[in-house]
Every structure is written in structure tokens, then in C-alpha cells.
PDB file of C-alpha atoms in Angstrom:
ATOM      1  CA  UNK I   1      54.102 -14.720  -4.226  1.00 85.00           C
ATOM      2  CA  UNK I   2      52.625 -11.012  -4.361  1.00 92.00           C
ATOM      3  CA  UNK I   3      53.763  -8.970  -1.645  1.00 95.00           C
ATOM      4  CA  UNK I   4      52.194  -5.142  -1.216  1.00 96.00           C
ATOM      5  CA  UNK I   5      53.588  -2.372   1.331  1.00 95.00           C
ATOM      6  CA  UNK I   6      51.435   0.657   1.755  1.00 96.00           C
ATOM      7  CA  UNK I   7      53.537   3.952   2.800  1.00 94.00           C
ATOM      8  CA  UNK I   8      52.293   7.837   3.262  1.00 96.00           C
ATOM      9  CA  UNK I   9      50.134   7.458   5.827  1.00 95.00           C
ATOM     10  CA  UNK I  10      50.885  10.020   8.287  1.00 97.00           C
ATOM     11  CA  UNK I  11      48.449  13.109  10.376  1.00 98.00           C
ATOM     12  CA  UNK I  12      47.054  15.882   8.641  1.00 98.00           C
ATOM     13  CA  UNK I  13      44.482  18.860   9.394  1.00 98.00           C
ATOM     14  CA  UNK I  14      41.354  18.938   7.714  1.00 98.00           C
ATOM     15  CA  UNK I  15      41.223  20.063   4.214  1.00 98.00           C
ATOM     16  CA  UNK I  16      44.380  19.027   3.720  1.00 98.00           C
ATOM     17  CA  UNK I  17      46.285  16.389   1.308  1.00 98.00           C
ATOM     18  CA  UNK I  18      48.098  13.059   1.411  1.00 98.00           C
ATOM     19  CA  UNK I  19      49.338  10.849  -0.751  1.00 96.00           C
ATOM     20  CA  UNK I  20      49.248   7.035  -0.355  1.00 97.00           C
ATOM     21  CA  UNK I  21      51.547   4.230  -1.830  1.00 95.00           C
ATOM     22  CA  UNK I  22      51.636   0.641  -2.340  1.00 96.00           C
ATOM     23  CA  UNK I  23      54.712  -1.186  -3.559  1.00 94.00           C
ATOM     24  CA  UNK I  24      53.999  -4.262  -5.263  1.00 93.00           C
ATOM     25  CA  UNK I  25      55.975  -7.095  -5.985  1.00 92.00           C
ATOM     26  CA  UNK I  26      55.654 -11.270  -7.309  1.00 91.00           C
ATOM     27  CA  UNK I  27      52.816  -9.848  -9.901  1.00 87.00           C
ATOM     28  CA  UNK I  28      52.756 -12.809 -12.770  1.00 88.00           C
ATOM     29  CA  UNK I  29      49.793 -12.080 -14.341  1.00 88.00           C
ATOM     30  CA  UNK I  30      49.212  -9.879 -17.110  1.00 87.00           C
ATOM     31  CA  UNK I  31      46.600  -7.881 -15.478  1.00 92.00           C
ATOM     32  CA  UNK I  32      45.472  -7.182 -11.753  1.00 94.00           C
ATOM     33  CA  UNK I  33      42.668  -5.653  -9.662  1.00 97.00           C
ATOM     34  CA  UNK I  34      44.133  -3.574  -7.307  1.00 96.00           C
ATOM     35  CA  UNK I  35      43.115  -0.903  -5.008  1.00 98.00           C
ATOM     36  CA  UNK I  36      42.502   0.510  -1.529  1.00 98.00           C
ATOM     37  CA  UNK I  37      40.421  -0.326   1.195  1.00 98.00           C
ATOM     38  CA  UNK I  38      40.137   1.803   5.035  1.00 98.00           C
ATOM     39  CA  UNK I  39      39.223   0.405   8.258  1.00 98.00           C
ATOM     40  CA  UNK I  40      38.118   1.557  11.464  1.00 95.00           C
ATOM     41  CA  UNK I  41      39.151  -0.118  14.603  1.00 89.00           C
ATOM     42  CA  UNK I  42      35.743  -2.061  15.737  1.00 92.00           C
ATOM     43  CA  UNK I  43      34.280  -1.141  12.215  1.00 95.00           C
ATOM     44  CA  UNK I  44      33.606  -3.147   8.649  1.00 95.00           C
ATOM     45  CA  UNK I  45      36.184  -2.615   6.113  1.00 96.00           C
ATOM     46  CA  UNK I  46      35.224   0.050   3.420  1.00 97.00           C
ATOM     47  CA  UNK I  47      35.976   0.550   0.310  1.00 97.00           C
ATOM     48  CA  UNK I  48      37.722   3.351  -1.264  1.00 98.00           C
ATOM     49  CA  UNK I  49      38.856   3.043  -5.182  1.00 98.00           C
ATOM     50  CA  UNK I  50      40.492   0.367  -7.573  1.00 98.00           C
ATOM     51  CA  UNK I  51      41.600   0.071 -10.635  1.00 97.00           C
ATOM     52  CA  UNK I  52      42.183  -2.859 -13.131  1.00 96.00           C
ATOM     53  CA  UNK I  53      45.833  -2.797 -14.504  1.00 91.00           C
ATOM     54  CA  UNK I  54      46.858  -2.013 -18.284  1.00 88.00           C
ATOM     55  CA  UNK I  55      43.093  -0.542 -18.787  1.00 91.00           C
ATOM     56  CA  UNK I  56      40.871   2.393 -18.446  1.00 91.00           C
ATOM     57  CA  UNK I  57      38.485   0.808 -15.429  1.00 95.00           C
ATOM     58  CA  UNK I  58      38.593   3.215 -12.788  1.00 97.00           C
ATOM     59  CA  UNK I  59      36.010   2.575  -9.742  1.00 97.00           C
ATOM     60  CA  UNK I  60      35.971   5.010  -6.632  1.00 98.00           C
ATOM     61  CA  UNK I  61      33.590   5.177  -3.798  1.00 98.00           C
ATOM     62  CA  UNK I  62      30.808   7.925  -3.667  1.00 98.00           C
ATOM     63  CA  UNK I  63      32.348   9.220  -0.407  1.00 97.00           C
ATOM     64  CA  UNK I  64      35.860  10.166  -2.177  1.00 98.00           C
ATOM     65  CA  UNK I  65      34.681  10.701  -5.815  1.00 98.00           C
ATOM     66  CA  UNK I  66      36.020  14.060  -6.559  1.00 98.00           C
ATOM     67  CA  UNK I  67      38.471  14.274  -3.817  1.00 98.00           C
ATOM     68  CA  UNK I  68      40.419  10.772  -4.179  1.00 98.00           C
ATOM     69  CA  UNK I  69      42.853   9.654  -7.518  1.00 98.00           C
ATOM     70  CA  UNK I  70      43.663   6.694  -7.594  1.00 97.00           C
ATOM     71  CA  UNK I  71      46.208   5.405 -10.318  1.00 95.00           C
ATOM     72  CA  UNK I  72      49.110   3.184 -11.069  1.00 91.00           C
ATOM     73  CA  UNK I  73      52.675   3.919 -12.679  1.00 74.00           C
ATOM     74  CA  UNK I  74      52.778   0.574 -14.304  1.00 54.00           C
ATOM     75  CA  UNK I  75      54.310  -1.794 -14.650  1.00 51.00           C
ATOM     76  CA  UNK I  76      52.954  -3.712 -12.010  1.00 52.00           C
ATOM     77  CA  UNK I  77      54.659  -1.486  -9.570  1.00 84.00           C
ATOM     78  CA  UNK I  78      53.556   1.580  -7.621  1.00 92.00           C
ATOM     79  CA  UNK I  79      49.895   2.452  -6.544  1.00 96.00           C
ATOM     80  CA  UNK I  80      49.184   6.005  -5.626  1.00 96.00           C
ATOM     81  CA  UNK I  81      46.271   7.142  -3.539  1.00 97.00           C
ATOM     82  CA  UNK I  82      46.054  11.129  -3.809  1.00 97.00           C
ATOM     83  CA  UNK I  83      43.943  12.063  -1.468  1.00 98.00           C
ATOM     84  CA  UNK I  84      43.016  16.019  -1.405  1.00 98.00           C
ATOM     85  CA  UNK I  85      40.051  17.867   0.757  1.00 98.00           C
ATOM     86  CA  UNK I  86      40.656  14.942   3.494  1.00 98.00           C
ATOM     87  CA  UNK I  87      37.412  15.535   6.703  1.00 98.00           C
ATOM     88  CA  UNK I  88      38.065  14.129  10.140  1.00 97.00           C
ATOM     89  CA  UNK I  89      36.246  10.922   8.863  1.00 96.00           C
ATOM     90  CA  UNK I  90      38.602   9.848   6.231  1.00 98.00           C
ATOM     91  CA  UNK I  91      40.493   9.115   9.444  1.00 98.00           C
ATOM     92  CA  UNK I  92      41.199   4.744   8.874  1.00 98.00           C
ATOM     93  CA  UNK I  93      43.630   2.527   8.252  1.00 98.00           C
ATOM     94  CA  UNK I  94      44.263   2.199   4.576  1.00 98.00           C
ATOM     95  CA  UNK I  95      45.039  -1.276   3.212  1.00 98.00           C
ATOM     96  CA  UNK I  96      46.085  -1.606  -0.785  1.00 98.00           C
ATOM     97  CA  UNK I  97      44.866  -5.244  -2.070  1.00 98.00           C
ATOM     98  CA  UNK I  98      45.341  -7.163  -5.181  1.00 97.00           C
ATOM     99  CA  UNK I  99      44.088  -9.250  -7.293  1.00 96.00           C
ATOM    100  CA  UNK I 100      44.571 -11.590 -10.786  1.00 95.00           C
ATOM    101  CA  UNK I 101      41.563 -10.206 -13.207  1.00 94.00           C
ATOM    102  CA  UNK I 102      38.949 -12.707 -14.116  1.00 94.00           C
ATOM    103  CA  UNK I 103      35.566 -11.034 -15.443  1.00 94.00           C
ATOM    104  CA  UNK I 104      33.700  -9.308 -12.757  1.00 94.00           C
ATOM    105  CA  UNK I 105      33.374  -6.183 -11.335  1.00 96.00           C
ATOM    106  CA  UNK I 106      36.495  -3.734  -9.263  1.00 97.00           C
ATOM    107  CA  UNK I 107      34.631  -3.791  -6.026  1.00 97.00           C
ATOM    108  CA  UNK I 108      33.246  -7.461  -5.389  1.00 96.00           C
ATOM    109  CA  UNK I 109      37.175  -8.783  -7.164  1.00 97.00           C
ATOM    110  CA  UNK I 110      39.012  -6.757  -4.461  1.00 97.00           C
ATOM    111  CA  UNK I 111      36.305  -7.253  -1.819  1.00 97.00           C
ATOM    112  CA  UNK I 112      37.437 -11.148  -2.443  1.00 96.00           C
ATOM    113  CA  UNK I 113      41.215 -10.225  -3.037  1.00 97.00           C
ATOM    114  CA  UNK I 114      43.711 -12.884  -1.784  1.00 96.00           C
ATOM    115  CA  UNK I 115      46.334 -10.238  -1.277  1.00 97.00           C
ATOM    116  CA  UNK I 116      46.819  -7.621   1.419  1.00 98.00           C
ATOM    117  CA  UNK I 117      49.457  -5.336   2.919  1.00 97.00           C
ATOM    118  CA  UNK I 118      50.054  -4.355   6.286  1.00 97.00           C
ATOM    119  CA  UNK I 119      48.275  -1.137   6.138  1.00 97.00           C
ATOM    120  CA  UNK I 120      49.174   2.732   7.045  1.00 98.00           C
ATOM    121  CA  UNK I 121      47.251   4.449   9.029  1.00 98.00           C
ATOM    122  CA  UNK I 122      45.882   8.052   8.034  1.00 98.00           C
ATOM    123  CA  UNK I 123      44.302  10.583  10.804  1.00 98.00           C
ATOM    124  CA  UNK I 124      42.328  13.492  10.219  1.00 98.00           C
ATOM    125  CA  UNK I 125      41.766  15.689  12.601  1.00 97.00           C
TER     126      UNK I 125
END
């Protein structure tokens, strides 16, 4: 059973820089989607950047390209979010998903992803 728990979350001032993390555990497979997602309270889930495990596929949102890294220490363990140049509406509660690779693309696998963690919330202000 995959468990992930986000920490880092925390309050910063614009233009600033914080750095997300999501612990995973239970991965079986030998490669996984995995990424981050924000969410407004009231709002649609967004998404922010994945990766696919043991490979070069990167995919980030046009609203953090250039400001966001996303990347995993391997093996199957830690997923960082760096986030640097953070605006009052990067404010959102960050989620990290996961999911087994089959063939398809970063965004619509993790859209679909069966597994969640609890979130941690990061305010700009």
C-alpha cells in the first residue's frame, strides 16, 4: 500500500523560496508517476509538475516553469518541490500524488493518480 506525506509547507513573503517534500513509502513497481498538485479552498485542483521515476520525463506547468524544480532522490523515496520567486498566488495547498507508469502522458497519469497525501499548505503573501 503506497503511503505519501508532504512536509515544508510553511508562510513566506513574496519573492521568496520554499522547498516541498513528499515521503513515499509501499512503492512495488519499478517505475512511478509522481508529482505535485495545489488547491484552493472552493477552487479546481491544479497542476504543478511531475516526473516519471528512473527517467528523464520532466513535465511542469507554464505558471511555475522557470521558477519550480521538481525532482526525486531515488529510490522511490523523497520528492522535492523547490520552489523559488514564489507571488501571492502560488498561495494553495500542495498535494504530492503517485502513480504505477503505464504509457501515457505525466499530467492526465497523475490527474487519474490513485494515490494522495494529506497535503501542506503554502501561503504567499
Amino acid at each position: 500500500h503506497v503511503q505519501l506525506v508532504e512536509s515544508g509547507g510553511g508562510s513566506v513573503q513574496a519573492g521568496g523560496s520554499l522547498r516541498l517534500s513528499c515521503r513515499a513509502s509501499g512503492f512495488t513497481a519499478r517505475r512511478y508517476y509522481w508529482g505535485w498538485f495545489r488547491q484552493i479552498l472552493g477552487k479546481e485542483r491544479e497542476w504543478v509538475a511531475g516526473l516519471v521515476t528512473d527517467s528523464d520525463t520532466v513535465s511542469y506547468a507554464d505558471s511555475v516553469k522557470g521558477r519550480f524544480t521538481i525532482s526525486d532522490g531515488g529510490p522511490h523515496n523523497t520528492l522535492t518541490l523547490q520552489m523559488n520567486g514564489l507571488r501571492p498566488e502560488d498561495t494553495a495547498m500542495y498535494y504530492c500524488a503517485a502513480d504505477p507508469w503505464v504509457p501515457g502522458s505525466v499530467v492526465e497519469r497523475l490527474t487519474a493518480a490513485r494515490f494522495w497525501g494529506q497535503g501542506t499548505q503554502v501561503t504567499v503573501s
